[in-house]
Amino acid sequence: SNQTTGSTCGAGRSICRADGLCVECTTNAHCQNGQICNSINRCANSASCPSTCSSDADCLKGNCGTRTRCLSGKCSDVSTAAQCQPPNLLVILDKSCSMGPGYGMVDSFAACAGTSSCVQGTRHTVQCNYNSSLGFKTCRYSRWDTAVIALKDVFKDFGGTKDLNYLDRKVRFGLEMFDSNASIKAPIFKDPWELNAKLDAFGPGGGTNYERAFSTARSHINTTYTNDPVKRRKTAVLFITDGAPNEGCAWSRSPSQVDQLYNYKPPGINEIRKIKSYIVGFGNSLRATEKACLDTLAKAGRTEIKLCKTGSCLKHYAANNAAGLRDAFIDIINNATAEECDGLDNDCNGQIDDNVTDIGRSCAIPQGKGVCGTGTITACNGGKPLCTANTATAESCNGLDDDC
């Protein structure tokens, strides 16, 4: 219970909260000398709210009551500030056997004197081998451990900090793994230590079934929206794989499943949520046909990019090492947390619908004819994009209905 001293709680954090987090206090009775229990379960002086702040952390650490948002250098009341609504991001990680060391090791390009100077993998032996192009030894990991290390970095950087009880999170993460089957290992949303524990608990083995991965994701997202009071919360999927689906690219239903995710309507809400699927191909063993398969998924997920290197132009994220994988993850998270016209503070800067990414995008006019059936988003009004139709012009010989 909240009043029980947990055996794993250290000095100064002896209260085991109901969710298992060790804190200083949960009620004022746990504090002494007139202090009170503040918003991050710490004992604080009654007049300890700072007069100025540089981030929400300054307000959360003090005794600021409901003034937990740092806006224009002052701790402000959440009722007068835009409430941060960090988006959901479901990570879908391939745990097929090819992610293991038997299919090659990934060079991190980090210098090492021996394996003890490398970050230790969760599943496989770390190698410290000579890199002839660099002229020194570098750490090498299995694909699985490389992905795990990169994901742990991302969970730490964007999932919030324990010191603030994770109230500073920028993304609400969930974790799914798939091989021949698929299952949710950590439902949306979990704290970084819980996500990391699941990464440490599993290893690669089995096949690569895209269809089960995306059907499991759809079911979990449906449950997440049902239980979330913020029905318009932004949600995205991050899909990581090193191979083609066992069901075959030509026969896999995964592109249509990804398209259905984008056009998903939560229970009881007649609004398409536009859930994007970001696709990451990991490892240098992907053949051209497999890369084309991932391109198709990226197009269906509305996240296709143009990554042109060595004469080929990919439409999905591609990474061959730890640095490339982290770069891809960070770029994806920056896109997933970008402000959109939806009436929410997606990027957690204290303002709603500012600098939205929707402006300038094309949009459809349902009753419009010809070129007037499409338009451009020109503004954001009340959390809804304003679509301005194209203007009719004199008819010309161009294969279009110019005069509508």
Coordinates of C-alpha atoms in Angstrom, one line a residue:
S1 CA 0.0 0.0 0.0
N2 CA 1.1 3.7 -0.2
Q3 CA 2.0 3.7 3.5
T4 CA 4.2 0.6 3.4
T5 CA 8.0 1.0 3.4
G6 CA 9.2 -0.9 0.3
S7 CA 12.2 -3.1 0.9
T8 CA 13.7 -1.9 -2.4
C9 CA 13.3 1.8 -1.7
G10 CA 16.4 3.7 -0.7
A11 CA 16.9 6.3 2.0
G12 CA 14.7 9.4 1.4
R13 CA 12.4 7.4 -0.9
S14 CA 10.9 5.0 1.5
I15 CA 7.3 5.1 0.4
C16 CA 6.2 2.5 -2.2
R17 CA 3.5 4.1 -4.3
A18 CA 0.6 2.0 -5.6
D19 CA 2.2 1.7 -9.0
G20 CA 5.5 0.4 -7.6
L21 CA 7.4 3.7 -7.8
C22 CA 9.6 4.6 -4.8
V23 CA 8.8 8.2 -3.7
E24 CA 9.3 10.5 -0.7
C25 CA 5.6 11.0 0.0
T26 CA 2.1 10.5 -1.2
T27 CA 0.3 12.6 1.5
N28 CA 1.4 15.6 3.7
A29 CA 1.5 13.2 6.7
H30 CA 4.7 11.7 5.3
C31 CA 6.5 15.1 5.5
Q32 CA 8.0 16.9 8.5
N33 CA 8.6 20.4 9.8
G34 CA 5.5 21.9 8.1
Q35 CA 6.5 20.7 4.6
I36 CA 3.8 19.4 2.2
C37 CA 3.8 16.6 -0.5
N38 CA 4.1 18.3 -3.9
S39 CA 3.0 17.2 -7.4
I40 CA 6.0 14.8 -7.9
N41 CA 5.6 13.2 -4.4
R42 CA 8.4 15.1 -2.8
C43 CA 8.3 17.0 0.5
A44 CA 8.6 20.7 -0.2
N45 CA 8.5 24.0 1.7
S46 CA 5.1 25.7 1.5
A47 CA 6.8 28.7 -0.2
S48 CA 9.2 26.9 -2.4
C49 CA 7.6 27.6 -5.8
P50 CA 10.3 29.4 -7.9
S51 CA 9.7 33.0 -9.0
T52 CA 11.1 32.1 -12.4
C53 CA 11.5 28.9 -14.4
S54 CA 13.2 27.6 -17.4
S55 CA 11.2 24.3 -17.8
D56 CA 8.3 22.5 -16.3
A57 CA 10.8 20.6 -14.1
D58 CA 11.4 23.7 -12.1
C59 CA 7.7 24.0 -11.3
L60 CA 7.2 20.3 -10.6
K61 CA 10.1 20.2 -8.1
G62 CA 8.8 23.1 -6.1
N63 CA 5.5 23.5 -4.2
C64 CA 3.6 25.2 -6.9
G65 CA 0.2 23.5 -6.5
T66 CA -1.5 23.5 -9.8
R67 CA 1.1 25.9 -11.3
T68 CA 3.1 23.1 -12.9
R69 CA 3.6 24.5 -16.4
C70 CA 6.5 26.9 -17.2
L71 CA 5.2 29.5 -19.6
S72 CA 7.1 32.7 -20.4
G73 CA 9.4 32.0 -17.5
K74 CA 6.7 31.8 -14.9
C75 CA 5.1 28.7 -13.3
S76 CA 1.5 28.8 -14.6
D77 CA -1.7 27.1 -13.6
V78 CA -2.6 24.1 -15.8
S79 CA -6.2 25.4 -16.2
T80 CA -4.9 28.6 -17.9
A81 CA -2.2 26.8 -20.0
A82 CA -2.5 24.4 -22.8
Q83 CA -2.5 20.9 -21.4
C84 CA 0.3 18.9 -22.9
Q85 CA -1.0 15.7 -24.5
P86 CA 2.0 13.7 -25.6
P87 CA 1.3 11.4 -28.5
N88 CA 1.2 7.6 -28.4
L89 CA 3.9 5.7 -30.2
L90 CA 3.6 1.9 -30.5
V91 CA 7.1 0.3 -31.2
I92 CA 6.8 -2.9 -33.2
L93 CA 10.1 -4.8 -33.0
D94 CA 11.0 -7.8 -35.2
K95 CA 12.4 -10.6 -32.9
S96 CA 12.9 -13.2 -35.6
C97 CA 15.9 -15.4 -35.5
S98 CA 17.8 -13.3 -38.1
M99 CA 18.1 -10.6 -35.5
G100 CA 20.5 -12.9 -33.7
P101 CA 24.3 -13.1 -34.0
G102 CA 24.2 -16.0 -36.4
Y103 CA 23.2 -13.6 -39.2
G104 CA 26.1 -11.2 -38.7
M105 CA 27.2 -8.6 -36.2
V106 CA 26.6 -4.8 -36.5
D107 CA 29.6 -2.5 -36.1
S108 CA 28.9 0.4 -33.8
F109 CA 32.1 2.2 -34.8
A110 CA 32.7 3.0 -31.1
A111 CA 36.4 2.4 -30.2
C112 CA 37.2 -0.3 -27.7
A113 CA 40.2 -1.8 -26.0
G114 CA 38.2 -4.9 -25.1
T115 CA 34.6 -6.1 -24.7
S116 CA 34.5 -4.6 -21.2
S117 CA 34.6 -1.1 -22.6
C118 CA 31.5 -1.8 -24.8
V119 CA 27.9 -1.4 -23.7
Q120 CA 26.9 -4.9 -22.7
G121 CA 24.2 -6.5 -24.8
T122 CA 21.1 -8.0 -23.2
R123 CA 21.3 -11.3 -25.1
H124 CA 24.5 -12.0 -27.0
T125 CA 28.2 -11.8 -26.7
V126 CA 29.7 -8.5 -27.6
Q127 CA 32.7 -8.4 -29.9
C128 CA 35.6 -6.0 -30.0
N129 CA 37.2 -6.5 -33.4
Y130 CA 39.8 -4.6 -35.5
N131 CA 38.2 -2.2 -38.0
S132 CA 40.7 -1.9 -40.9
S133 CA 39.1 1.2 -42.4
L134 CA 39.3 3.1 -39.1
G135 CA 42.6 1.6 -37.9
F136 CA 41.4 0.6 -34.4
K137 CA 39.1 -1.9 -32.6
T138 CA 35.4 -1.2 -32.5
C139 CA 32.4 -2.7 -30.6
R140 CA 30.1 -5.1 -32.5
Y141 CA 26.7 -6.3 -31.5
S142 CA 24.0 -8.6 -32.8
R143 CA 21.1 -6.8 -34.6
W144 CA 18.9 -7.5 -31.7
D145 CA 21.2 -5.9 -29.1
T146 CA 21.9 -3.0 -31.4
A147 CA 18.1 -2.3 -31.7
V148 CA 17.6 -2.8 -27.9
I149 CA 20.4 -0.3 -27.1
A150 CA 19.1 2.3 -29.5
L151 CA 15.5 1.9 -28.2
K152 CA 16.6 2.2 -24.6
D153 CA 18.3 5.5 -25.5
V154 CA 15.1 6.8 -27.1
F155 CA 12.9 5.6 -24.2
K156 CA 15.2 7.5 -21.8
D157 CA 15.3 10.7 -23.9
F158 CA 11.6 10.9 -24.7
G159 CA 9.8 8.8 -22.1
G160 CA 10.3 11.1 -19.1
T161 CA 12.6 10.9 -16.1
K162 CA 12.1 9.1 -12.8
D163 CA 13.1 12.2 -10.8
L164 CA 10.0 13.9 -12.0
N165 CA 7.8 10.7 -11.8
Y166 CA 7.8 10.8 -15.7
L167 CA 5.5 13.8 -15.8
D168 CA 7.9 15.3 -18.3
R169 CA 7.4 12.6 -20.9
K170 CA 7.2 13.7 -24.5
V171 CA 5.9 10.4 -25.9
R172 CA 3.7 7.7 -24.5
F173 CA 5.4 4.5 -25.6
G174 CA 4.1 1.0 -26.0
L175 CA 6.1 -2.1 -27.0
E176 CA 5.1 -5.0 -29.3
M177 CA 7.3 -7.8 -30.5
F178 CA 6.7 -10.2 -33.4
D179 CA 8.2 -13.3 -35.0
S180 CA 5.9 -16.0 -36.3
N181 CA 3.3 -14.6 -33.8
A182 CA 2.9 -11.2 -32.2
S183 CA 2.1 -9.9 -28.7
I184 CA 2.1 -6.7 -26.7
K185 CA 4.9 -6.7 -24.2
A186 CA 4.3 -3.3 -22.7
P187 CA 0.9 -1.6 -23.4
I188 CA 0.6 2.1 -24.1
F189 CA 1.7 3.8 -22.0
K190 CA 4.6 2.6 -19.9
D191 CA 7.5 4.2 -18.1
P192 CA 11.1 3.7 -19.5
W193 CA 12.1 1.3 -16.8
E194 CA 9.2 -1.0 -17.6
L195 CA 9.9 -0.8 -21.3
N196 CA 13.6 -1.6 -20.8
A197 CA 12.7 -4.6 -18.6
K198 CA 10.7 -6.1 -21.4
L199 CA 13.5 -5.5 -23.9
D200 CA 15.8 -7.3 -21.5
A201 CA 13.4 -10.2 -21.0
F202 CA 13.2 -11.4 -24.6
G203 CA 15.5 -12.4 -27.4
P204 CA 15.3 -13.3 -31.1
G205 CA 13.8 -16.5 -32.5
G206 CA 11.1 -17.5 -35.0
G207 CA 9.8 -16.2 -38.2
T208 CA 8.7 -12.8 -39.6
N209 CA 4.9 -12.4 -39.8
Y210 CA 3.9 -8.9 -40.8
E211 CA 0.2 -9.6 -40.8
R212 CA 0.1 -10.7 -37.2
A213 CA 2.2 -7.8 -36.2
F214 CA -0.2 -5.2 -37.6
S215 CA -3.4 -7.0 -36.6
T216 CA -2.1 -7.1 -33.0
A217 CA -1.2 -3.4 -33.3
R218 CA -4.7 -2.5 -34.5
S219 CA -6.3 -4.4 -31.7
H220 CA -4.1 -2.8 -29.1
I221 CA -4.6 0.7 -30.5
N222 CA -8.4 0.2 -30.4
T223 CA -8.2 -0.7 -26.7
T224 CA -5.9 2.3 -26.1
Y225 CA -8.4 4.7 -27.6
T226 CA -11.3 3.1 -25.8
N227 CA -9.6 3.7 -22.4
D228 CA -8.0 7.1 -23.2
P229 CA -10.1 10.1 -22.1
V230 CA -8.3 12.2 -24.7
K231 CA -10.0 10.8 -27.8
R232 CA -8.1 12.9 -30.3
R233 CA -4.7 12.1 -29.0
K234 CA -2.1 11.7 -31.8
T235 CA -0.9 8.1 -32.3
A236 CA 1.7 6.5 -34.6
V237 CA 3.4 3.2 -35.2
L238 CA 7.2 2.5 -35.4
F239 CA 7.8 -0.8 -37.2
I240 CA 11.4 -2.2 -37.2
T241 CA 12.4 -5.3 -39.2
D242 CA 15.4 -6.9 -40.9
G243 CA 13.6 -9.1 -43.4
A244 CA 10.6 -9.8 -45.6
P245 CA 7.4 -11.3 -44.3
N246 CA 7.1 -15.0 -44.2
E247 CA 3.8 -14.7 -46.0
G248 CA 5.6 -13.1 -49.0
C249 CA 5.6 -9.5 -50.1
A250 CA 3.2 -10.1 -53.0
W251 CA 0.7 -12.0 -50.8
S252 CA 1.0 -10.1 -47.5
R253 CA -2.1 -8.2 -46.4
S254 CA 0.1 -5.9 -44.3
P255 CA -0.1 -2.8 -46.7
S256 CA -3.9 -2.9 -46.5
Q257 CA -3.6 -3.3 -42.7
V258 CA -1.4 -0.2 -42.5
D259 CA -3.8 1.7 -44.7
Q260 CA -6.6 0.7 -42.4
L261 CA -4.7 2.0 -39.4
Y262 CA -4.3 5.4 -41.2
N263 CA -8.1 5.5 -41.8
Y264 CA -8.9 4.2 -38.3
K265 CA -11.9 5.7 -36.5
P266 CA -11.9 5.2 -32.7
P267 CA -15.0 3.7 -31.0
G268 CA -17.7 6.2 -30.7
I269 CA -15.9 8.9 -32.7
N270 CA -16.7 9.6 -36.3
E271 CA -13.3 11.0 -37.2
I272 CA -10.4 9.4 -39.0
R273 CA -7.3 9.5 -36.7
K274 CA -4.7 9.3 -39.5
I275 CA -2.4 6.9 -37.6
K276 CA 0.9 6.9 -39.5
S277 CA 3.2 3.9 -39.7
Y278 CA 6.9 4.7 -39.8
I279 CA 8.9 1.8 -41.4
V280 CA 12.5 1.0 -40.6
G281 CA 14.5 -1.5 -42.5
F282 CA 17.5 -2.6 -40.3
G283 CA 20.7 -4.4 -41.5
N284 CA 22.5 -4.6 -44.8
S285 CA 21.1 -8.0 -45.8
L286 CA 17.8 -6.6 -47.2
R287 CA 17.5 -7.5 -50.9
A288 CA 16.0 -5.1 -53.5
T289 CA 12.6 -7.0 -53.5
E290 CA 12.5 -6.7 -49.6
K291 CA 13.3 -3.0 -49.7
A292 CA 10.5 -2.6 -52.3
C293 CA 8.2 -4.4 -49.8
L294 CA 9.1 -1.9 -47.1
D295 CA 8.6 1.0 -49.5
T296 CA 5.0 -0.2 -50.1
L297 CA 4.4 -0.3 -46.3
A298 CA 5.8 3.3 -45.9
K299 CA 3.5 4.5 -48.7
A300 CA 0.5 2.9 -47.2
G301 CA 1.5 4.4 -43.8
R302 CA 1.8 7.9 -45.3
T303 CA 5.4 8.2 -44.2
E304 CA 7.2 7.6 -47.4
I305 CA 10.4 9.6 -47.7
K306 CA 13.1 9.9 -50.4
L307 CA 16.4 8.4 -49.2
C308 CA 18.7 8.3 -52.2
K309 CA 22.1 6.8 -51.8
T310 CA 24.3 4.8 -54.1
G311 CA 21.9 5.2 -57.0
S312 CA 18.9 3.8 -55.3
C313 CA 16.0 5.8 -53.9
L314 CA 14.3 4.3 -50.8
K315 CA 11.0 5.4 -49.4
H316 CA 11.4 3.9 -46.0
Y317 CA 13.9 4.6 -43.2
A318 CA 17.1 2.4 -43.6
A319 CA 19.7 1.8 -41.0
N320 CA 22.8 -0.5 -41.1
N321 CA 24.3 0.4 -37.7
A322 CA 23.5 1.8 -34.3
A323 CA 24.0 5.4 -35.2
G324 CA 21.8 5.1 -38.2
L325 CA 19.1 3.4 -36.2
R326 CA 19.1 6.1 -33.5
D327 CA 19.0 8.8 -36.1
A328 CA 16.0 7.2 -37.7
F329 CA 14.2 6.8 -34.4
I330 CA 14.8 10.5 -33.5
D331 CA 13.6 11.7 -36.8
I332 CA 10.5 9.6 -36.6
I333 CA 9.7 10.8 -33.0
N334 CA 10.2 14.4 -34.1
N335 CA 7.7 13.8 -36.9
A336 CA 5.3 11.9 -34.6
T337 CA 5.3 14.7 -32.0
A338 CA 5.0 17.6 -34.5
E339 CA 2.1 20.0 -33.8
E340 CA -1.0 19.3 -35.8
C341 CA -4.4 21.0 -36.2
D342 CA -6.3 19.0 -33.7
G343 CA -7.0 21.2 -30.6
L344 CA -4.2 19.6 -28.6
D345 CA -0.7 20.7 -27.5
N346 CA 1.1 17.9 -29.3
D347 CA 4.7 19.2 -28.9
C348 CA 4.2 20.2 -25.3
N349 CA 5.3 23.8 -25.6
G350 CA 2.3 25.2 -23.8
Q351 CA 0.4 26.3 -26.9
I352 CA -2.3 24.7 -28.9
D353 CA -2.2 24.4 -32.7
D354 CA 0.8 26.7 -33.1
N355 CA 3.1 26.1 -36.1
V356 CA 1.0 23.3 -37.3
T357 CA 2.4 21.0 -40.0
D358 CA -0.9 20.8 -41.8
I359 CA -0.8 24.2 -43.4
G360 CA 0.0 24.0 -47.1
R361 CA -1.0 20.4 -47.5
S362 CA -3.5 19.3 -50.1
C363 CA -7.0 18.5 -49.1
A364 CA -10.3 17.2 -50.6
I365 CA -13.5 19.2 -51.2
P366 CA -16.2 16.4 -51.2
Q367 CA -18.8 18.4 -53.2
G368 CA -16.3 20.0 -55.6
K369 CA -16.0 19.1 -59.2
G370 CA -12.9 18.9 -61.4
V371 CA -9.9 20.8 -60.0
C372 CA -12.3 22.4 -57.5
G373 CA -12.6 19.0 -55.8
T374 CA -9.2 19.5 -54.2
G375 CA -7.7 22.4 -52.3
T376 CA -5.0 23.5 -49.8
I377 CA -5.2 23.7 -46.0
T378 CA -4.8 27.4 -45.4
A379 CA -5.6 27.8 -41.6
C380 CA -6.5 25.9 -38.4
N381 CA -9.8 26.9 -36.9
G382 CA -10.9 25.4 -33.6
G383 CA -8.8 22.4 -34.0
K384 CA -10.0 21.7 -37.5
P385 CA -8.0 22.4 -40.8
L386 CA -9.6 24.9 -43.1
C387 CA -9.5 23.6 -46.6
T388 CA -9.6 26.3 -49.3
A389 CA -10.7 25.0 -52.7
N390 CA -8.8 25.5 -55.9
T391 CA -10.2 28.3 -58.1
A392 CA -11.9 27.6 -61.3
T393 CA -10.1 28.8 -64.4
A394 CA -10.8 28.9 -68.2
E395 CA -10.8 25.4 -69.7
S396 CA -7.5 24.4 -71.4
C397 CA -6.3 21.3 -73.2
N398 CA -4.5 19.6 -70.2
G399 CA -6.7 16.6 -69.3
L400 CA -8.3 18.4 -66.4
D401 CA -11.7 19.9 -65.7
D402 CA -10.4 23.5 -65.2
D403 CA -13.7 25.3 -65.0
C404 CA -15.2 22.8 -62.5

